[in-house]
mmCIF file of N, CA and C in Angstrom:
data_model
loop_
_atom_site.group_PDB
_atom_site.id
_atom_site.type_symbol
_atom_site.label_atom_id
_atom_site.label_comp_id
_atom_site.label_asym_id
_atom_site.label_seq_id
_atom_site.Cartn_x
_atom_site.Cartn_y
_atom_site.Cartn_z
ATOM 1 N N UNK A 1 10.048 8.781 -19.357
ATOM 2 C CA UNK A 1 11.010 7.798 -18.886
ATOM 3 C C UNK A 1 11.770 7.228 -20.069
ATOM 4 N N UNK A 2 13.045 6.976 -19.870
ATOM 5 C CA UNK A 2 13.878 6.401 -20.919
ATOM 6 C C UNK A 2 13.473 4.956 -21.177
ATOM 7 N N UNK A 3 13.862 4.458 -22.351
ATOM 8 C CA UNK A 3 13.555 3.074 -22.689
ATOM 9 C C UNK A 3 14.334 2.093 -21.838
ATOM 10 N N UNK A 4 15.619 2.345 -21.653
ATOM 11 C CA UNK A 4 16.466 1.421 -20.905
ATOM 12 C C UNK A 4 16.773 1.990 -19.523
ATOM 13 N N UNK A 5 16.532 1.198 -18.470
ATOM 14 C CA UNK A 5 16.905 1.679 -17.142
ATOM 15 C C UNK A 5 18.426 1.712 -17.000
ATOM 16 N N UNK A 6 18.896 2.601 -16.160
ATOM 17 C CA UNK A 6 20.327 2.722 -15.919
ATOM 18 C C UNK A 6 20.828 1.465 -15.215
ATOM 19 N N UNK A 7 21.883 0.828 -15.741
ATOM 20 C CA UNK A 7 22.397 -0.368 -15.074
ATOM 21 C C UNK A 7 23.065 0.002 -13.747
ATOM 22 N N UNK A 8 22.919 -0.868 -12.777
ATOM 23 C CA UNK A 8 23.566 -0.683 -11.480
ATOM 24 C C UNK A 8 24.681 -1.712 -11.408
ATOM 25 N N UNK A 9 25.922 -1.229 -11.318
ATOM 26 C CA UNK A 9 27.070 -2.128 -11.387
ATOM 27 C C UNK A 9 27.878 -2.170 -10.104
ATOM 28 N N UNK A 10 27.434 -1.433 -9.088
ATOM 29 C CA UNK A 10 28.161 -1.429 -7.813
ATOM 30 C C UNK A 10 27.180 -1.148 -6.685
ATOM 31 N N UNK A 11 27.693 -1.103 -5.469
ATOM 32 C CA UNK A 11 26.853 -0.848 -4.295
ATOM 33 C C UNK A 11 26.027 0.417 -4.513
ATOM 34 N N UNK A 12 24.751 0.343 -4.183
ATOM 35 C CA UNK A 12 23.844 1.450 -4.416
ATOM 36 C C UNK A 12 23.644 2.236 -3.121
ATOM 37 N N UNK A 13 24.311 3.372 -3.009
ATOM 38 C CA UNK A 13 24.154 4.261 -1.867
ATOM 39 C C UNK A 13 22.988 5.199 -2.149
ATOM 40 N N UNK A 14 22.615 6.003 -1.169
ATOM 41 C CA UNK A 14 21.513 6.943 -1.369
ATOM 42 C C UNK A 14 21.810 7.903 -2.514
ATOM 43 N N UNK A 15 23.014 8.438 -2.539
ATOM 44 C CA UNK A 15 23.390 9.380 -3.600
ATOM 45 C C UNK A 15 23.335 8.711 -4.966
ATOM 46 N N UNK A 16 23.854 7.493 -5.055
ATOM 47 C CA UNK A 16 23.820 6.781 -6.333
ATOM 48 C C UNK A 16 22.389 6.429 -6.727
ATOM 49 N N UNK A 17 21.561 6.063 -5.746
ATOM 50 C CA UNK A 17 20.161 5.785 -6.027
ATOM 51 C C UNK A 17 19.477 7.016 -6.604
ATOM 52 N N UNK A 18 19.733 8.170 -6.020
ATOM 53 C CA UNK A 18 19.149 9.422 -6.510
ATOM 54 C C UNK A 18 19.584 9.686 -7.947
ATOM 55 N N UNK A 19 20.847 9.463 -8.254
ATOM 56 C CA UNK A 19 21.347 9.671 -9.612
ATOM 57 C C UNK A 19 20.722 8.692 -10.608
ATOM 58 N N UNK A 20 20.538 7.436 -10.191
ATOM 59 C CA UNK A 20 19.910 6.443 -11.065
ATOM 60 C C UNK A 20 18.457 6.829 -11.337
ATOM 61 N N UNK A 21 17.728 7.233 -10.285
ATOM 62 C CA UNK A 21 16.334 7.640 -10.445
ATOM 63 C C UNK A 21 16.242 8.853 -11.371
ATOM 64 N N UNK A 22 17.116 9.831 -11.159
ATOM 65 C CA UNK A 22 17.113 11.030 -12.006
ATOM 66 C C UNK A 22 17.372 10.655 -13.461
ATOM 67 N N UNK A 23 18.341 9.781 -13.688
ATOM 68 C CA UNK A 23 18.680 9.365 -15.050
ATOM 69 C C UNK A 23 17.529 8.578 -15.690
ATOM 70 N N UNK A 24 16.937 7.648 -14.918
ATOM 71 C CA UNK A 24 15.845 6.834 -15.449
ATOM 72 C C UNK A 24 14.623 7.672 -15.809
ATOM 73 N N UNK A 25 14.345 8.692 -15.008
ATOM 74 C CA UNK A 25 13.153 9.506 -15.242
ATOM 75 C C UNK A 25 13.420 10.739 -16.092
ATOM 76 N N UNK A 26 14.699 11.024 -16.344
ATOM 77 C CA UNK A 26 15.040 12.206 -17.129
ATOM 78 C C UNK A 26 14.724 13.496 -16.384
ATOM 79 N N UNK A 27 14.949 13.493 -15.076
ATOM 80 C CA UNK A 27 14.688 14.677 -14.257
ATOM 81 C C UNK A 27 15.985 15.121 -13.598
ATOM 82 N N UNK A 28 15.955 16.277 -12.979
ATOM 83 C CA UNK A 28 17.132 16.781 -12.280
ATOM 84 C C UNK A 28 17.376 15.977 -11.002
ATOM 85 N N UNK A 29 18.646 15.817 -10.626
ATOM 86 C CA UNK A 29 18.950 15.098 -9.386
ATOM 87 C C UNK A 29 18.258 15.703 -8.158
ATOM 88 N N UNK A 30 18.063 17.016 -8.152
ATOM 89 C CA UNK A 30 17.387 17.651 -7.014
ATOM 90 C C UNK A 30 15.938 17.172 -6.918
ATOM 91 N N UNK A 31 15.290 16.997 -8.064
ATOM 92 C CA UNK A 31 13.912 16.502 -8.080
ATOM 93 C C UNK A 31 13.870 15.039 -7.637
ATOM 94 N N UNK A 32 14.822 14.261 -8.115
ATOM 95 C CA UNK A 32 14.892 12.846 -7.732
ATOM 96 C C UNK A 32 15.180 12.721 -6.237
ATOM 97 N N UNK A 33 16.062 13.565 -5.716
ATOM 98 C CA UNK A 33 16.386 13.538 -4.284
ATOM 99 C C UNK A 33 15.119 13.779 -3.468
ATOM 100 N N UNK A 34 14.319 14.763 -3.873
ATOM 101 C CA UNK A 34 13.085 15.071 -3.149
ATOM 102 C C UNK A 34 12.141 13.863 -3.155
ATOM 103 N N UNK A 35 12.012 13.202 -4.296
ATOM 104 C CA UNK A 35 11.112 12.050 -4.406
ATOM 105 C C UNK A 35 11.615 10.862 -3.583
ATOM 106 N N UNK A 36 12.906 10.565 -3.704
ATOM 107 C CA UNK A 36 13.484 9.432 -2.973
ATOM 108 C C UNK A 36 13.403 9.667 -1.462
ATOM 109 N N UNK A 37 13.774 10.854 -1.024
ATOM 110 C CA UNK A 37 13.769 11.145 0.413
ATOM 111 C C UNK A 37 12.336 11.175 0.949
ATOM 112 N N UNK A 38 11.382 11.668 0.174
ATOM 113 C CA UNK A 38 9.983 11.661 0.606
ATOM 114 C C UNK A 38 9.484 10.221 0.765
ATOM 115 N N UNK A 39 9.906 9.346 -0.134
ATOM 116 C CA UNK A 39 9.529 7.935 -0.041
ATOM 117 C C UNK A 39 10.098 7.312 1.223
ATOM 118 N N UNK A 40 11.390 7.520 1.465
ATOM 119 C CA UNK A 40 12.029 6.977 2.670
ATOM 120 C C UNK A 40 11.391 7.554 3.929
ATOM 121 N N UNK A 41 11.083 8.841 3.914
ATOM 122 C CA UNK A 41 10.451 9.481 5.073
ATOM 123 C C UNK A 41 9.069 8.882 5.351
ATOM 124 N N UNK A 42 8.304 8.626 4.309
ATOM 125 C CA UNK A 42 6.972 8.041 4.491
ATOM 126 C C UNK A 42 7.074 6.637 5.088
ATOM 127 N N UNK A 43 8.021 5.841 4.609
ATOM 128 C CA UNK A 43 8.238 4.500 5.147
ATOM 129 C C UNK A 43 8.656 4.595 6.616
ATOM 130 N N UNK A 44 9.533 5.541 6.922
ATOM 131 C CA UNK A 44 10.003 5.736 8.300
ATOM 132 C C UNK A 44 8.857 6.116 9.225
ATOM 133 N N UNK A 45 8.044 7.089 8.809
ATOM 134 C CA UNK A 45 6.924 7.536 9.644
ATOM 135 C C UNK A 45 5.926 6.400 9.887
ATOM 136 N N UNK A 46 5.641 5.627 8.858
ATOM 137 C CA UNK A 46 4.676 4.539 8.999
ATOM 138 C C UNK A 46 5.182 3.469 9.960
ATOM 139 N N UNK A 47 6.415 3.018 9.769
ATOM 140 C CA UNK A 47 6.937 1.956 10.636
ATOM 141 C C UNK A 47 7.153 2.451 12.062
ATOM 142 N N UNK A 48 7.580 3.695 12.220
ATOM 143 C CA UNK A 48 7.757 4.260 13.563
ATOM 144 C C UNK A 48 6.412 4.379 14.274
ATOM 145 N N UNK A 49 5.351 4.550 13.508
ATOM 146 C CA UNK A 49 4.008 4.632 14.066
ATOM 147 C C UNK A 49 3.374 3.270 14.305
ATOM 148 N N UNK A 50 4.120 2.200 14.049
ATOM 149 C CA UNK A 50 3.611 0.854 14.291
ATOM 150 C C UNK A 50 2.862 0.247 13.125
ATOM 151 N N UNK A 51 2.956 0.849 11.947
ATOM 152 C CA UNK A 51 2.240 0.356 10.766
ATOM 153 C C UNK A 51 3.198 -0.381 9.829
ATOM 154 N N UNK A 52 2.674 -1.360 9.131
ATOM 155 C CA UNK A 52 3.461 -2.069 8.126
ATOM 156 C C UNK A 52 3.411 -1.298 6.819
ATOM 157 N N UNK A 53 4.435 -1.491 5.994
ATOM 158 C CA UNK A 53 4.497 -0.865 4.675
ATOM 159 C C UNK A 53 4.731 -1.978 3.664
ATOM 160 N N UNK A 54 3.799 -2.166 2.746
ATOM 161 C CA UNK A 54 3.890 -3.229 1.749
ATOM 162 C C UNK A 54 4.027 -2.624 0.359
ATOM 163 N N UNK A 55 5.112 -2.964 -0.330
ATOM 164 C CA UNK A 55 5.342 -2.546 -1.710
ATOM 165 C C UNK A 55 5.232 -3.813 -2.564
ATOM 166 N N UNK A 56 4.206 -3.879 -3.383
ATOM 167 C CA UNK A 56 3.954 -5.057 -4.209
ATOM 168 C C UNK A 56 5.178 -5.402 -5.041
ATOM 169 N N UNK A 57 5.506 -6.678 -5.090
ATOM 170 C CA UNK A 57 6.646 -7.237 -5.837
ATOM 171 C C UNK A 57 8.004 -6.765 -5.323
ATOM 172 N N UNK A 58 8.048 -6.123 -4.169
ATOM 173 C CA UNK A 58 9.314 -5.698 -3.581
ATOM 174 C C UNK A 58 9.470 -6.298 -2.193
ATOM 175 N N UNK A 59 8.589 -5.912 -1.273
ATOM 176 C CA UNK A 59 8.662 -6.460 0.069
ATOM 177 C C UNK A 59 7.820 -5.675 1.043
ATOM 178 N N UNK A 60 7.888 -6.089 2.311
ATOM 179 C CA UNK A 60 7.097 -5.472 3.364
ATOM 180 C C UNK A 60 7.978 -5.146 4.556
ATOM 181 N N UNK A 61 7.900 -3.892 5.008
ATOM 182 C CA UNK A 61 8.536 -3.494 6.256
ATOM 183 C C UNK A 61 7.509 -3.756 7.338
ATOM 184 N N UNK A 62 7.869 -4.526 8.343
ATOM 185 C CA UNK A 62 6.940 -4.924 9.387
ATOM 186 C C UNK A 62 7.386 -4.319 10.710
ATOM 187 N N UNK A 63 6.524 -3.485 11.298
ATOM 188 C CA UNK A 63 6.795 -2.908 12.601
ATOM 189 C C UNK A 63 6.546 -3.994 13.639
ATOM 190 N N UNK A 64 7.531 -4.254 14.478
ATOM 191 C CA UNK A 64 7.472 -5.396 15.389
ATOM 192 C C UNK A 64 7.814 -4.966 16.802
ATOM 193 N N UNK A 65 6.986 -5.362 17.763
ATOM 194 C CA UNK A 65 7.209 -5.060 19.171
ATOM 195 C C UNK A 65 7.959 -6.226 19.798
ATOM 196 N N UNK A 66 9.113 -5.936 20.433
ATOM 197 C CA UNK A 66 9.917 -6.954 21.097
ATOM 198 C C UNK A 66 9.642 -6.861 22.598
ATOM 199 N N UNK A 67 9.325 -7.974 23.211
ATOM 200 C CA UNK A 67 9.025 -7.995 24.644
ATOM 201 C C UNK A 67 10.296 -7.818 25.471
ATOM 202 N N UNK A 68 10.103 -7.366 26.703
ATOM 203 C CA UNK A 68 11.220 -7.286 27.651
ATOM 204 C C UNK A 68 11.691 -8.712 27.942
ATOM 205 N N UNK A 69 12.988 -8.858 28.157
ATOM 206 C CA UNK A 69 13.531 -10.193 28.420
ATOM 207 C C UNK A 69 14.837 -10.074 29.187
ATOM 208 N N UNK A 70 15.305 -11.195 29.653
ATOM 209 C CA UNK A 70 16.611 -11.249 30.292
ATOM 210 C C UNK A 70 17.589 -11.833 29.281
ATOM 211 N N UNK A 71 18.755 -11.224 29.217
ATOM 212 C CA UNK A 71 19.806 -11.714 28.320
ATOM 213 C C UNK A 71 21.079 -11.865 29.146
ATOM 214 N N UNK A 72 22.151 -12.235 28.506
ATOM 215 C CA UNK A 72 23.415 -12.422 29.197
ATOM 216 C C UNK A 72 24.498 -11.626 28.487
ATOM 217 N N UNK A 73 25.266 -10.861 29.269
ATOM 218 C CA UNK A 73 26.391 -10.119 28.725
ATOM 219 C C UNK A 73 27.438 -11.137 28.279
ATOM 220 N N UNK A 74 27.787 -11.175 26.986
ATOM 221 C CA UNK A 74 28.725 -12.196 26.506
ATOM 222 C C UNK A 74 30.136 -12.045 27.081
ATOM 223 N N UNK A 75 30.503 -10.835 27.467
ATOM 224 C CA UNK A 75 31.839 -10.615 28.002
ATOM 225 C C UNK A 75 31.984 -11.092 29.440
ATOM 226 N N UNK A 76 30.974 -10.740 30.244
ATOM 227 C CA UNK A 76 31.076 -11.030 31.682
ATOM 228 C C UNK A 76 30.216 -12.202 32.104
ATOM 229 N N UNK A 77 29.228 -12.557 31.301
ATOM 230 C CA UNK A 77 28.320 -13.631 31.657
ATOM 231 C C UNK A 77 27.208 -13.191 32.599
ATOM 232 N N UNK A 78 27.199 -11.911 32.983
ATOM 233 C CA UNK A 78 26.184 -11.406 33.900
ATOM 234 C C UNK A 78 24.831 -11.288 33.201
ATOM 235 N N UNK A 79 23.748 -11.562 33.950
ATOM 236 C CA UNK A 79 22.418 -11.355 33.365
ATOM 237 C C UNK A 79 22.138 -9.859 33.188
ATOM 238 N N UNK A 80 21.474 -9.528 32.085
ATOM 239 C CA UNK A 80 21.160 -8.142 31.762
ATOM 240 C C UNK A 80 19.679 -8.077 31.378
ATOM 241 N N UNK A 81 18.985 -7.026 31.833
ATOM 242 C CA UNK A 81 17.589 -6.828 31.449
ATOM 243 C C UNK A 81 17.552 -6.053 30.130
ATOM 244 N N UNK A 82 16.803 -6.555 29.172
ATOM 245 C CA UNK A 82 16.599 -5.866 27.899
ATOM 246 C C UNK A 82 15.161 -5.362 27.918
ATOM 247 N N UNK A 83 15.007 -4.051 27.793
ATOM 248 C CA UNK A 83 13.676 -3.452 27.838
ATOM 249 C C UNK A 83 12.897 -3.758 26.561
ATOM 250 N N UNK A 84 11.586 -3.702 26.684
ATOM 251 C CA UNK A 84 10.720 -3.860 25.507
ATOM 252 C C UNK A 84 11.000 -2.695 24.557
ATOM 253 N N UNK A 85 10.973 -2.985 23.274
ATOM 254 C CA UNK A 85 11.227 -1.937 22.293
ATOM 255 C C UNK A 85 10.580 -2.289 20.955
ATOM 256 N N UNK A 86 10.457 -1.277 20.143
ATOM 257 C CA UNK A 86 9.896 -1.432 18.796
ATOM 258 C C UNK A 86 11.052 -1.615 17.823
ATOM 259 N N UNK A 87 10.887 -2.492 16.856
ATOM 260 C CA UNK A 87 11.899 -2.692 15.826
ATOM 261 C C UNK A 87 11.188 -2.870 14.490
ATOM 262 N N UNK A 88 11.960 -2.954 13.439
ATOM 263 C CA UNK A 88 11.368 -3.140 12.117
ATOM 264 C C UNK A 88 12.051 -4.323 11.438
ATOM 265 N N UNK A 89 11.252 -5.104 10.751
ATOM 266 C CA UNK A 89 11.765 -6.235 9.975
ATOM 267 C C UNK A 89 11.407 -6.001 8.523
ATOM 268 N N UNK A 90 12.146 -6.647 7.644
ATOM 269 C CA UNK A 90 11.825 -6.557 6.223
ATOM 270 C C UNK A 90 11.625 -7.965 5.691
ATOM 271 N N UNK A 91 10.482 -8.180 5.059
ATOM 272 C CA UNK A 91 10.191 -9.465 4.436
ATOM 273 C C UNK A 91 10.195 -9.245 2.930
ATOM 274 N N UNK A 92 11.113 -9.884 2.245
ATOM 275 C CA UNK A 92 11.241 -9.723 0.801
ATOM 276 C C UNK A 92 10.099 -10.444 0.094
ATOM 277 N N UNK A 93 9.637 -9.869 -1.019
ATOM 278 C CA UNK A 93 8.552 -10.499 -1.768
ATOM 279 C C UNK A 93 9.096 -11.700 -2.542
ATOM 280 N N UNK A 94 8.238 -12.653 -2.852
ATOM 281 C CA UNK A 94 8.681 -13.788 -3.652
ATOM 282 C C UNK A 94 9.217 -13.364 -5.020
ATOM 283 N N UNK A 95 8.637 -12.326 -5.626
ATOM 284 C CA UNK A 95 9.103 -11.865 -6.941
ATOM 285 C C UNK A 95 10.531 -11.335 -6.863
ATOM 286 N N UNK A 96 10.828 -10.540 -5.829
ATOM 287 C CA UNK A 96 12.179 -10.007 -5.670
ATOM 288 C C UNK A 96 13.159 -11.119 -5.316
ATOM 289 N N UNK A 97 12.750 -12.023 -4.431
ATOM 290 C CA UNK A 97 13.619 -13.143 -4.057
ATOM 291 C C UNK A 97 13.976 -13.971 -5.282
ATOM 292 N N UNK A 98 12.991 -14.199 -6.157
ATOM 293 C CA UNK A 98 13.235 -14.972 -7.377
ATOM 294 C C UNK A 98 14.179 -14.230 -8.314
ATOM 295 N N UNK A 99 13.997 -12.917 -8.452
ATOM 296 C CA UNK A 99 14.877 -12.125 -9.324
ATOM 297 C C UNK A 99 16.313 -12.154 -8.815
ATOM 298 N N UNK A 100 16.488 -12.069 -7.501
ATOM 299 C CA UNK A 100 17.834 -12.115 -6.916
ATOM 300 C C UNK A 100 18.441 -13.500 -7.122
ATOM 301 N N UNK A 101 17.632 -14.532 -6.906
ATOM 302 C CA UNK A 101 18.111 -15.902 -7.086
ATOM 303 C C UNK A 101 18.586 -16.124 -8.520
ATOM 304 N N UNK A 102 17.846 -15.560 -9.491
ATOM 305 C CA UNK A 102 18.197 -15.713 -10.905
ATOM 306 C C UNK A 102 19.259 -14.718 -11.361
ATOM 307 N N UNK A 103 19.610 -13.772 -10.471
ATOM 308 C CA UNK A 103 20.564 -12.702 -10.794
ATOM 309 C C UNK A 103 20.092 -11.901 -12.005
ATOM 310 N N UNK A 104 18.795 -11.619 -12.024
ATOM 311 C CA UNK A 104 18.164 -10.902 -13.120
ATOM 312 C C UNK A 104 18.388 -9.401 -12.937
ATOM 313 N N UNK A 105 19.365 -8.857 -13.630
ATOM 314 C CA UNK A 105 19.711 -7.437 -13.483
ATOM 315 C C UNK A 105 18.721 -6.511 -14.176
ATOM 316 N N UNK A 106 17.782 -7.078 -14.913
ATOM 317 C CA UNK A 106 16.763 -6.271 -15.588
ATOM 318 C C UNK A 106 15.404 -6.399 -14.899
ATOM 319 N N UNK A 107 15.391 -6.985 -13.704
ATOM 320 C CA UNK A 107 14.142 -7.195 -12.977
ATOM 321 C C UNK A 107 13.481 -5.862 -12.647
ATOM 322 N N UNK A 108 12.170 -5.883 -12.548
ATOM 323 C CA UNK A 108 11.399 -4.700 -12.217
ATOM 324 C C UNK A 108 10.236 -5.123 -11.339
ATOM 325 N N UNK A 109 9.796 -4.227 -10.459
ATOM 326 C CA UNK A 109 8.645 -4.549 -9.629
ATOM 327 C C UNK A 109 7.362 -4.081 -10.293
ATOM 328 N N UNK A 110 7.473 -3.471 -11.449
ATOM 329 C CA UNK A 110 6.294 -2.959 -12.142
ATOM 330 C C UNK A 110 5.439 -4.102 -12.645
ATOM 331 N N UNK A 111 4.156 -3.910 -12.539
ATOM 332 C CA UNK A 111 3.225 -4.902 -13.065
ATOM 333 C C UNK A 111 3.047 -4.653 -14.558
ATOM 334 N N UNK A 112 2.805 -5.713 -15.299
ATOM 335 C CA UNK A 112 2.523 -5.580 -16.737
ATOM 336 C C UNK A 112 1.183 -4.888 -16.900
ATOM 337 N N UNK A 113 1.047 -4.008 -17.894
ATOM 338 C CA UNK A 113 -0.243 -3.357 -18.134
ATOM 339 C C UNK A 113 -1.329 -4.382 -18.443
ATOM 340 N N UNK A 114 -2.554 -4.046 -18.084
ATOM 341 C CA UNK A 114 -3.675 -4.957 -18.354
ATOM 342 C C UNK A 114 -3.777 -5.223 -19.839
ATOM 343 N N UNK A 115 -4.058 -6.488 -20.178
ATOM 344 C CA UNK A 115 -4.228 -6.861 -21.564
ATOM 345 C C UNK A 115 -2.916 -7.049 -22.317
ATOM 346 N N UNK A 116 -1.771 -6.970 -21.615
ATOM 347 C CA UNK A 116 -0.489 -7.097 -22.311
ATOM 348 C C UNK A 116 0.006 -8.535 -22.361
ATOM 349 N N UNK A 117 -0.709 -9.443 -21.701
ATOM 350 C CA UNK A 117 -0.296 -10.846 -21.733
ATOM 351 C C UNK A 117 -0.545 -11.426 -23.105
ATOM 352 N N UNK A 118 0.372 -12.251 -23.519
ATOM 353 C CA UNK A 118 0.180 -12.929 -24.811
ATOM 354 C C UNK A 118 -0.614 -14.202 -24.586
ATOM 355 N N UNK A 119 -1.379 -14.583 -25.561
ATOM 356 C CA UNK A 119 -2.175 -15.818 -25.456
ATOM 357 C C UNK A 119 -1.241 -17.004 -25.513
ATOM 358 N N UNK A 120 -1.495 -17.945 -24.620
ATOM 359 C CA UNK A 120 -0.626 -19.133 -24.574
ATOM 360 C C UNK A 120 -1.333 -20.343 -25.101
#
């Protein structure tokens, strides 16, 4: 891995994410694409199966069951039945929320290696 992570200066699409990962790891974009897509696929399979996915210092995807309910069509005002369905929510970790609040562009979700803390 390179010493400095690639800076992200604009909206991060899947293609751009793959390029950043490839650059950061010094691997081919095809290899990075496989890793990124496998990660997204694993998250998708878990949440679709009703399981939560927790990434330390990043956040948690929460599979959530929504009950059937009655709603109202905003255009016509008519009552409409909404069937029960599964959805997914994302709860951001406090570490990521703090990094965003501080606009820390060098933030990382990586934990410090054991024994790397300085004595205070």
